[in-house]
mmCIF file of C-alpha atoms and ligand atoms in Angstrom:
data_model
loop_
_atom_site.group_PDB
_atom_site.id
_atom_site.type_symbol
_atom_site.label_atom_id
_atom_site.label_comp_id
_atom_site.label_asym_id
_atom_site.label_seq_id
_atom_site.Cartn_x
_atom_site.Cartn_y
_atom_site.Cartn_z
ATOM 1 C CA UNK A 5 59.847 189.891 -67.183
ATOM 2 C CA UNK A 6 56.759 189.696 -69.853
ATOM 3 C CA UNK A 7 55.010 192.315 -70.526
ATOM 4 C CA UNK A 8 51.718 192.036 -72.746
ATOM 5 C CA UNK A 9 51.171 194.159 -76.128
ATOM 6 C CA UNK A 10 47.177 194.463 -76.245
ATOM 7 C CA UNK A 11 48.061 193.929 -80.610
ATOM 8 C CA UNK A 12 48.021 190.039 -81.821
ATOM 9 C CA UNK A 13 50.637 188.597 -83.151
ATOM 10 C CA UNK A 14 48.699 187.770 -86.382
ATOM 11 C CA UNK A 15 45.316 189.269 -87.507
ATOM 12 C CA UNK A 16 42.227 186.955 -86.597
ATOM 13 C CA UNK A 17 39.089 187.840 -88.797
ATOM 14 C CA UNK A 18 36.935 185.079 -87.915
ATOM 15 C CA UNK A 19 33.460 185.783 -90.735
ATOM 16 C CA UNK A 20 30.765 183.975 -88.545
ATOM 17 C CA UNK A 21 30.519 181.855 -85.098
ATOM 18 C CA UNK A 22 30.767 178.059 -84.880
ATOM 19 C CA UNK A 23 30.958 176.618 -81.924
ATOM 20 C CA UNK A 24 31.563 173.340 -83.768
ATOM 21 C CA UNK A 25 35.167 174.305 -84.933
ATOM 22 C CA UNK A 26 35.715 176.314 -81.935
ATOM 23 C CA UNK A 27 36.247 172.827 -79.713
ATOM 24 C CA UNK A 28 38.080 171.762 -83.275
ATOM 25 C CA UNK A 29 40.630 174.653 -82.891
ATOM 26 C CA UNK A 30 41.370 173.695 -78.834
ATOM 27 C CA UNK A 31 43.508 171.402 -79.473
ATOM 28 C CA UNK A 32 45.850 173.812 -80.413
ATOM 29 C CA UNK A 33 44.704 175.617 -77.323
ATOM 30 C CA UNK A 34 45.412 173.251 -74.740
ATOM 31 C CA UNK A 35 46.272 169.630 -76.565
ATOM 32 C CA UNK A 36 49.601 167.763 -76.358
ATOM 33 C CA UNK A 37 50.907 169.476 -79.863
ATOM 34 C CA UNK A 38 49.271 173.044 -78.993
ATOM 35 C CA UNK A 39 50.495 176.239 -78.166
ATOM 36 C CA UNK A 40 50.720 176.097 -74.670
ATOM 37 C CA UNK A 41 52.485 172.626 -74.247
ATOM 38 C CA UNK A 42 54.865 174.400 -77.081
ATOM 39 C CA UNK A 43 55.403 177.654 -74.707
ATOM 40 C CA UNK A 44 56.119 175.719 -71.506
ATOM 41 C CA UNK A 45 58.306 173.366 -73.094
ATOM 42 C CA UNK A 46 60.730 175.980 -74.088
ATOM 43 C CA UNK A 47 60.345 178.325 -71.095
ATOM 44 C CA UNK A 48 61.252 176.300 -68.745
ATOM 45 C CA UNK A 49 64.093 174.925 -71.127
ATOM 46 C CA UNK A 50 65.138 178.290 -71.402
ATOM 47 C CA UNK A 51 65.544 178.910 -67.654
ATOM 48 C CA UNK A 52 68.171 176.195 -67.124
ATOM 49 C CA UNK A 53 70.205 176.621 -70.544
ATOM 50 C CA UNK A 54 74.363 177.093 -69.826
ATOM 51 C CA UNK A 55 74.354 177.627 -73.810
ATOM 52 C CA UNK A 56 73.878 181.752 -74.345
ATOM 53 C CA UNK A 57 72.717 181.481 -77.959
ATOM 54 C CA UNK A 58 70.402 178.168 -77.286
ATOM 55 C CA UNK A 59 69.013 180.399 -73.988
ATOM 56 C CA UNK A 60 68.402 183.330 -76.134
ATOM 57 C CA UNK A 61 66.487 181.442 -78.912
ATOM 58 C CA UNK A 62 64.618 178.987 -76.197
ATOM 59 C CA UNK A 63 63.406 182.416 -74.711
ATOM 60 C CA UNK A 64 62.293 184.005 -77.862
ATOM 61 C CA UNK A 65 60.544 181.036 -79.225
ATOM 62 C CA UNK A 66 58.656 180.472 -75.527
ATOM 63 C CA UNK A 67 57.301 184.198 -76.268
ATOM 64 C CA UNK A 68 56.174 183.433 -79.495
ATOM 65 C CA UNK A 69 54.464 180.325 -78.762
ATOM 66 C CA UNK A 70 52.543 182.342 -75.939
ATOM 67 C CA UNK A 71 51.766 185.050 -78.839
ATOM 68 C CA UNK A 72 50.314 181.938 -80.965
ATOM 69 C CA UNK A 73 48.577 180.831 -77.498
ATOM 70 C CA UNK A 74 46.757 184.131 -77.880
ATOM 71 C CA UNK A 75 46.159 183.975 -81.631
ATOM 72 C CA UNK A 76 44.480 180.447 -81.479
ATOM 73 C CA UNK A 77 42.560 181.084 -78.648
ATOM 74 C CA UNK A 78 41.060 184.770 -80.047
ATOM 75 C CA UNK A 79 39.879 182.443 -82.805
ATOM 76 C CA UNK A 80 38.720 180.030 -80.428
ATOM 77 C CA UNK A 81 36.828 183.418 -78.317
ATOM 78 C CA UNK A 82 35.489 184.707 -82.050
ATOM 79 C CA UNK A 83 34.393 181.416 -82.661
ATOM 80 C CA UNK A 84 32.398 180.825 -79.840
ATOM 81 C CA UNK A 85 31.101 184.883 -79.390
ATOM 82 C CA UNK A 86 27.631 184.199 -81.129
ATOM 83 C CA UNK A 87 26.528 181.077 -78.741
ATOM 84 C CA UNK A 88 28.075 182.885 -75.514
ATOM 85 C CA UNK A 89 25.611 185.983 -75.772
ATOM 86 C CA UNK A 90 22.655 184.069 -76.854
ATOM 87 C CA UNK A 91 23.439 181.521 -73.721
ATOM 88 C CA UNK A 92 24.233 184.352 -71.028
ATOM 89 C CA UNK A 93 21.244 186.543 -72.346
ATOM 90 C CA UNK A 94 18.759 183.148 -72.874
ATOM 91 C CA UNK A 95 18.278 185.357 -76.067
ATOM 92 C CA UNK A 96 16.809 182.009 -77.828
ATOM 93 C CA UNK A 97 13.908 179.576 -76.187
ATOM 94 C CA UNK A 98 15.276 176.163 -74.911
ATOM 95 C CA UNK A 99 15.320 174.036 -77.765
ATOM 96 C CA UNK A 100 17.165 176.652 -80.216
ATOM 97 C CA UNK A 101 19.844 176.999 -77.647
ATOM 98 C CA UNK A 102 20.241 173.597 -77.068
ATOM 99 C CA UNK A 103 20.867 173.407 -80.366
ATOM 100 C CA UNK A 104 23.246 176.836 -80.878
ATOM 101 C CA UNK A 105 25.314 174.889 -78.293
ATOM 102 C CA UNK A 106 25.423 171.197 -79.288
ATOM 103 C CA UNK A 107 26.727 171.309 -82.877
ATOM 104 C CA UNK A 108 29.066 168.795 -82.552
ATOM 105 C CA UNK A 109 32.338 167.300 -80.393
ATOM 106 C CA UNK A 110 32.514 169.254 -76.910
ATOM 107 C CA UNK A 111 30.838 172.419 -78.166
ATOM 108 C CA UNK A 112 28.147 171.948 -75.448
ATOM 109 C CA UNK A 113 30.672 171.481 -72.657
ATOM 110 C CA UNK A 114 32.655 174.810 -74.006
ATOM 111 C CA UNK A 115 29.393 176.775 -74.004
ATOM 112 C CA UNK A 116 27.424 175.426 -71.105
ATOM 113 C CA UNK A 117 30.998 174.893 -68.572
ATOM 114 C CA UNK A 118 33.162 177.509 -69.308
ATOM 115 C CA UNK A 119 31.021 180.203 -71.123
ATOM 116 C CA UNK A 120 32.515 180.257 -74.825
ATOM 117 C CA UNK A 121 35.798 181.288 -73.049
ATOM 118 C CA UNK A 122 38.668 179.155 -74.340
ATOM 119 C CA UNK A 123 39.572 176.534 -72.125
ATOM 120 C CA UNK A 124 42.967 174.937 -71.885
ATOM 121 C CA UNK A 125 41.451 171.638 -72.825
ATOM 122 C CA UNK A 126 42.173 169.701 -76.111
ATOM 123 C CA UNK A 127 39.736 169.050 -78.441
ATOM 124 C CA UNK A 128 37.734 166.408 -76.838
ATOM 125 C CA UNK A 129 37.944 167.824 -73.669
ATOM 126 C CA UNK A 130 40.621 166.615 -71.647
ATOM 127 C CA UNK A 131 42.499 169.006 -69.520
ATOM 128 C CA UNK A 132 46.073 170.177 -69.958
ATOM 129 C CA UNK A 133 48.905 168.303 -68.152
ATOM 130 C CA UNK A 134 52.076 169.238 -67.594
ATOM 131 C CA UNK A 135 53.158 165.656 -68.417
ATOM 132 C CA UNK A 136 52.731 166.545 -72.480
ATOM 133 C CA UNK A 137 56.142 168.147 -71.609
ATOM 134 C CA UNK A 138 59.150 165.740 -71.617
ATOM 135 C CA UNK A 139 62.428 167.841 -71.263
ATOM 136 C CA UNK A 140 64.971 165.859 -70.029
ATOM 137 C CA UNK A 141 67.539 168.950 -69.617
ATOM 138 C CA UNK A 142 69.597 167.953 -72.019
ATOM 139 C CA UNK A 143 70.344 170.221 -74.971
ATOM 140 C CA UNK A 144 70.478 167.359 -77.571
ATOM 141 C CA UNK A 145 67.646 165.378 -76.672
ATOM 142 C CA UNK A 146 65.390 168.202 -76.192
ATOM 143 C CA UNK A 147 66.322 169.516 -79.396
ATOM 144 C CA UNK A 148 65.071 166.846 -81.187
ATOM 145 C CA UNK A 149 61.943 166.167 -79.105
ATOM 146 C CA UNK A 150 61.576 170.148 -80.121
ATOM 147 C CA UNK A 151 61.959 168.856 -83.642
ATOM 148 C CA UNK A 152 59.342 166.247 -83.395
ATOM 149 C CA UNK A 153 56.882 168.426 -81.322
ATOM 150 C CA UNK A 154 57.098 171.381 -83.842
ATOM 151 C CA UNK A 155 56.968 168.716 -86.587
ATOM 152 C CA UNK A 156 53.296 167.450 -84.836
ATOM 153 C CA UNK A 157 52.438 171.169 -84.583
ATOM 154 C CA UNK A 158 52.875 171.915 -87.792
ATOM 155 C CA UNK A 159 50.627 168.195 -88.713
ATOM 156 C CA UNK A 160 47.932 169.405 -86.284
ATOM 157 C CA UNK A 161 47.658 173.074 -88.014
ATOM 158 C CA UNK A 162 47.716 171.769 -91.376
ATOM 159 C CA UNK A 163 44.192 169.066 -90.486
ATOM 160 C CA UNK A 164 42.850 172.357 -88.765
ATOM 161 C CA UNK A 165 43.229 174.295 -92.215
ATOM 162 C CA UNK A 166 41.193 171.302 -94.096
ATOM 163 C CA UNK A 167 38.279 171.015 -91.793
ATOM 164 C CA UNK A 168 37.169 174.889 -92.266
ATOM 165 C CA UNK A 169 36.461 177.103 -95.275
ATOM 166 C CA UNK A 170 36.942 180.307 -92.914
ATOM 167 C CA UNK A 171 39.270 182.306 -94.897
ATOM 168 C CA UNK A 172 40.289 184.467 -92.252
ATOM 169 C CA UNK A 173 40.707 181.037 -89.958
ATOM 170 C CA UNK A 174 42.783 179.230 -92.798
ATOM 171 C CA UNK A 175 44.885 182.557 -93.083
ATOM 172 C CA UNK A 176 45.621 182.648 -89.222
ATOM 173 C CA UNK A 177 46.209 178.646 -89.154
ATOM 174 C CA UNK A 178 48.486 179.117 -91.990
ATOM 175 C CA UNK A 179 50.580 181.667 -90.215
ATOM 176 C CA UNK A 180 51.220 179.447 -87.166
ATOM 177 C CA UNK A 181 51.278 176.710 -89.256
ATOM 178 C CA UNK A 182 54.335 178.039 -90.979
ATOM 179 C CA UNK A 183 55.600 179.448 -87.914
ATOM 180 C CA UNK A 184 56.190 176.002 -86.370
ATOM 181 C CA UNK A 185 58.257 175.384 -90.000
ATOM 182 C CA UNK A 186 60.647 177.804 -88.846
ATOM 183 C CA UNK A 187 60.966 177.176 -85.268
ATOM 184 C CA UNK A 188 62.058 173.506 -86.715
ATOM 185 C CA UNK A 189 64.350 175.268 -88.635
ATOM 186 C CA UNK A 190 66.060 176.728 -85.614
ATOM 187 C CA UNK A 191 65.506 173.918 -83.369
ATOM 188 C CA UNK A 192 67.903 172.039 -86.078
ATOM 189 C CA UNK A 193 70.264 174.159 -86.624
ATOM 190 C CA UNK A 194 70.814 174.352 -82.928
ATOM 191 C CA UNK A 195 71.131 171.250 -82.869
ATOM 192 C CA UNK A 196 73.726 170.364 -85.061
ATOM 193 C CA UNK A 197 75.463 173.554 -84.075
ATOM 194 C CA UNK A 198 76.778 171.156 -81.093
ATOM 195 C CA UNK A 199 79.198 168.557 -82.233
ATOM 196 C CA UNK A 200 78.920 165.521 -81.626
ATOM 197 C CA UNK A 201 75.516 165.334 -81.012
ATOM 198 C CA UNK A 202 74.819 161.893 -81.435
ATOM 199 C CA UNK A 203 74.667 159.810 -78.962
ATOM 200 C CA UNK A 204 73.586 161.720 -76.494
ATOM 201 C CA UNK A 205 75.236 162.291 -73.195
ATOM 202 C CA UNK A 206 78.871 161.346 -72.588
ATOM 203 C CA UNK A 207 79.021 157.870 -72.249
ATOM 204 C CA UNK A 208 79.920 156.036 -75.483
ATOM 205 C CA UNK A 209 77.544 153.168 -76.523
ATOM 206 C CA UNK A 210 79.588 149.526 -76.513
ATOM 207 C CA UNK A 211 80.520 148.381 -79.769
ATOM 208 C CA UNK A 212 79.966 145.576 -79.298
ATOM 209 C CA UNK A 213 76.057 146.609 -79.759
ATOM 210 C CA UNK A 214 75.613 149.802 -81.547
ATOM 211 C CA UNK A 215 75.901 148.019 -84.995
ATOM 212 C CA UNK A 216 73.422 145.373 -84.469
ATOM 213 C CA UNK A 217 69.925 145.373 -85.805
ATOM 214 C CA UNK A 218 68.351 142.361 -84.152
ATOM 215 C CA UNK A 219 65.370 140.742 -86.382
ATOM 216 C CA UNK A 220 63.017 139.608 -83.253
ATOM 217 C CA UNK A 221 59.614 139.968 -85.350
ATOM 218 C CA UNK A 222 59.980 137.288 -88.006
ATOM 219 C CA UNK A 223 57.926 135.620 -90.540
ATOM 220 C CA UNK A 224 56.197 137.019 -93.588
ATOM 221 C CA UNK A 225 56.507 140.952 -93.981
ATOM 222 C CA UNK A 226 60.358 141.031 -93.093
ATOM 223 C CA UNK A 227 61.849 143.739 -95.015
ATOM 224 C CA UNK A 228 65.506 144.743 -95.396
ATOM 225 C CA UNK A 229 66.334 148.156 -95.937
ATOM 226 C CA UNK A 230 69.060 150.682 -95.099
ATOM 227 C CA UNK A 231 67.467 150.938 -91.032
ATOM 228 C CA UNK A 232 68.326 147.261 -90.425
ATOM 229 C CA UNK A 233 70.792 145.682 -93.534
ATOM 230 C CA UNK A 234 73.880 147.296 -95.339
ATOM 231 C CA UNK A 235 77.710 148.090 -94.658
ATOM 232 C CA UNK A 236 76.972 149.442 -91.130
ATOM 233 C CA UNK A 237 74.393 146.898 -89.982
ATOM 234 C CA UNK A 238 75.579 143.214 -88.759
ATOM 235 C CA UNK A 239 71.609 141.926 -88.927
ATOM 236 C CA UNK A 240 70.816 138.870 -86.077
ATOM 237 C CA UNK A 241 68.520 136.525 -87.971
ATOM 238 C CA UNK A 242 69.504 133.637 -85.565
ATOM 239 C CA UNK A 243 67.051 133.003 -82.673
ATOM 240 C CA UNK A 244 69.671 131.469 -80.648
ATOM 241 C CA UNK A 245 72.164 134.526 -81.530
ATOM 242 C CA UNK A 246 69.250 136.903 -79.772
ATOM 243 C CA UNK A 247 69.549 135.533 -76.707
ATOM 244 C CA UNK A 248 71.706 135.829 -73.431
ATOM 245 C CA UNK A 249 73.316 138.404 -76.398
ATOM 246 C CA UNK A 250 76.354 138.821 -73.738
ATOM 247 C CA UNK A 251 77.213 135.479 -74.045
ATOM 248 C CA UNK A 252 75.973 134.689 -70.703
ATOM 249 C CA UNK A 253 73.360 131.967 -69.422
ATOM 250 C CA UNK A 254 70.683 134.337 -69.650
ATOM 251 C CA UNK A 255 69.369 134.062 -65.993
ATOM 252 C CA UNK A 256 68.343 136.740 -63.952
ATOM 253 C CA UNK A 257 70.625 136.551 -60.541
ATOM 254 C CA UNK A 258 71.245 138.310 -57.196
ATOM 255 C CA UNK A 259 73.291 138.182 -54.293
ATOM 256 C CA UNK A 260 71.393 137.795 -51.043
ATOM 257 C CA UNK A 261 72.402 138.513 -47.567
ATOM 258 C CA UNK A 262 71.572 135.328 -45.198
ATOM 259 C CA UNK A 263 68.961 136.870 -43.905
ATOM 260 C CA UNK A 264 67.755 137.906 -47.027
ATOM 261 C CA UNK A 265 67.731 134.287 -47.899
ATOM 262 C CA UNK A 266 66.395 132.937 -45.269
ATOM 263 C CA UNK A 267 63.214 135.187 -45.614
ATOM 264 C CA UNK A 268 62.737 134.362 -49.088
ATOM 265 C CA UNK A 269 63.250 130.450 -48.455
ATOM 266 C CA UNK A 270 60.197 130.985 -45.806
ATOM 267 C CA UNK A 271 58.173 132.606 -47.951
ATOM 268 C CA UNK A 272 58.851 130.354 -51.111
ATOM 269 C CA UNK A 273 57.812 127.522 -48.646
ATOM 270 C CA UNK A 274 54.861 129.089 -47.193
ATOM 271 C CA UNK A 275 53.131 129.594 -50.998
ATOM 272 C CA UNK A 276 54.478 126.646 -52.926
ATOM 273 C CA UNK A 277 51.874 125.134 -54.452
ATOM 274 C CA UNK A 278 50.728 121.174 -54.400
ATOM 275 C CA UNK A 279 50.756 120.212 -57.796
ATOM 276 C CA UNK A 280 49.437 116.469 -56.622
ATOM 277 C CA UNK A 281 46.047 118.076 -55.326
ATOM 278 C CA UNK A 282 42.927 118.675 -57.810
ATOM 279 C CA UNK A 283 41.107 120.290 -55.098
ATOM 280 C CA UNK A 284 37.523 121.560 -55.472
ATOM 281 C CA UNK A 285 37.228 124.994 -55.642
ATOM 282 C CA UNK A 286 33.896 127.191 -56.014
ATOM 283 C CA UNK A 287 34.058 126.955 -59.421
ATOM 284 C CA UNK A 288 33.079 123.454 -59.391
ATOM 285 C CA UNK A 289 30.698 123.472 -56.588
ATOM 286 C CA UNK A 290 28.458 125.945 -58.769
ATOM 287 C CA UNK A 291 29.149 125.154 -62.340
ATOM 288 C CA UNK A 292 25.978 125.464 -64.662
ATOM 289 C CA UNK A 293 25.603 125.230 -68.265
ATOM 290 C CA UNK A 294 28.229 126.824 -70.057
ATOM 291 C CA UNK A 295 30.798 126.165 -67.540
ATOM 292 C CA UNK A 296 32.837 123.953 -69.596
ATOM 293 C CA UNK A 297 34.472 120.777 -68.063
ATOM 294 C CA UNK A 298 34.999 121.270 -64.272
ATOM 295 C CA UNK A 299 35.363 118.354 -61.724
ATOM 296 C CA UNK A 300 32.230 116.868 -60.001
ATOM 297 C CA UNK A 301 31.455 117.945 -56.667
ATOM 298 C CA UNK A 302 32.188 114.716 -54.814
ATOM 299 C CA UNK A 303 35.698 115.091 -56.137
ATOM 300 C CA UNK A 304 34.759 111.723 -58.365
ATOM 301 C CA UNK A 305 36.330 113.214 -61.715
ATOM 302 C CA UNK A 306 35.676 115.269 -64.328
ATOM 303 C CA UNK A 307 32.040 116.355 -65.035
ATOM 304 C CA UNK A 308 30.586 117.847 -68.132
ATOM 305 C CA UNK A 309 28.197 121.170 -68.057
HETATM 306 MN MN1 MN B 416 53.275 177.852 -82.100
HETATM 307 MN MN1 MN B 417 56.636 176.389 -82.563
#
């Protein structure tokens, strides 16, 4: 069950409106890296863990992404409390309004659509989607997209902090900035606390691959470095080598039924194309100037527009 503590998490003294960074802050409201997307991802994590310990931490740090939901978007509410008034009272004529609204990105959307209330939209105004979640339900590859997603938190919190001289705003952002720092943390050491955990899954990768590190992008700017060259590496260089790698012919085949066959022979027939034609197409019957060579309209040869 959840149950809701009317305290925040973390303090938000906001010292004056602006709508501006208001629609700055919603991405961590309702963007791919925010707080919700974080929440959801380990909620619903959480509800199919086997794992006791994983399940326990997956729930905690769900909760505690909601608490930051409600942190970021009391700044986002602060931030936006001056224009809401002054638009729901028409407290200022027209043209100050207009402007108290549009002070930049979607400020005029937040005020004018959804009231100064925060709205689970990212910072330029695109709506939440489930799809920013990518669980795959299992425990080592959703560990480490945890990793990465707390690591692009933590990224998104720390451009926040630069764009605003708030101090009670930096001071909030720097708690769940640091916050997603220790949810890493945990995320890795839950994930090495399983062993193996690389690869992922059961099957074993073929050996014959796993050490290979094929160079398909060549020319000037190849580098060598520990990710492609070195005792564990056997680097393809070789065009020839990087095809039909199986040792095969390299063609793509299947095994029809007659029937099948004898469907796709029709159809092959029916759409061949006759390369001995040039016929005149519309193309050619219109051309103009710019049209570029195309072939006269009496079918006589090539004409010149
Ligand atoms: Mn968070
Ligand atoms: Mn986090």
């Amino acid at each position: 069950m959840f149950m809701h503590n009317k305290r925040l998490m973390y303090t938000v003294r906001v010292s004056e409106t602006n709508p501006a960074l208001a629609t700055l802050m919603l991405e961590q409201f309702g963007g791919p890296q925010g707080e919700l997307a974080a929440a959801m991802r380990y909620f619903t994590q959480a509800l199919a863990e086997e794992d006791p310990g994983r399940r326990d931490m997956l729930f905690d740090i769900a909760t505690e992404e909601l608490s930051h939901l409600e942190v970021i978007g009391s700044i986002v509410a602060m931030l936006n409390r001056g224009v809401k008034g002054q638009m729901a009272e028409a407290a200022m004529n027209e043209a100050e309004l207009y402007l108290a609204a549009n002070q930049g990105g979607e400020s005029h959307t937040t005020s004018i659509l959804f009231g100064g209330a925060p709205a689970l939209v990212n910072s330029a105004g695109v709506p939440w989607t489930a799809a920013y979640i990518d669980s795959i339900g299992d425990p080592t590859c959703d560990l480490r997209s945890n990793i990465a997603a707390e690591s692009r938190a933590k990224i998104v919190y720390e451009r926040l902090i630069n764009v605003t001289d708030d101090p009670g705003v930096k001071e909030a952002l720097g708690f769940l900035m640091t916050r997603e720092v220790a949810h890493q943390k945990s995320f890795e050491k839950a994930l090495y606390s399983i062993t193996p955990n690389f690869p992922s899954g059961k099957l074993p990768g073929r050996p014959d691959f796993a050490d290979k590190y094929y160079n398909l992008s060549q020319g000037p700017g190849d580098q060598q470095g520990p990710w492609n060259s070195g005792e564990q590496w056997e680097r393809v260089d070789e065009p020839e080598d990087q095809m039909a790698v199986d040792g095969g012919d390299g063609e793509a085949t299947v095994q029809l039924s007659a029937a099948e066959e004898a469907a796709l022979l029709a159809m092959k027939s029916r759409l061949a194309s006759t390369v001995t034609d040039d016929p005149i197409t519309g193309a050619d019957l219109g051309a103009g100037p710019g049209a570029g060579t195309t072939t006269a309209p009496d079918g006589s040869g090539a004409r010149r527009n």
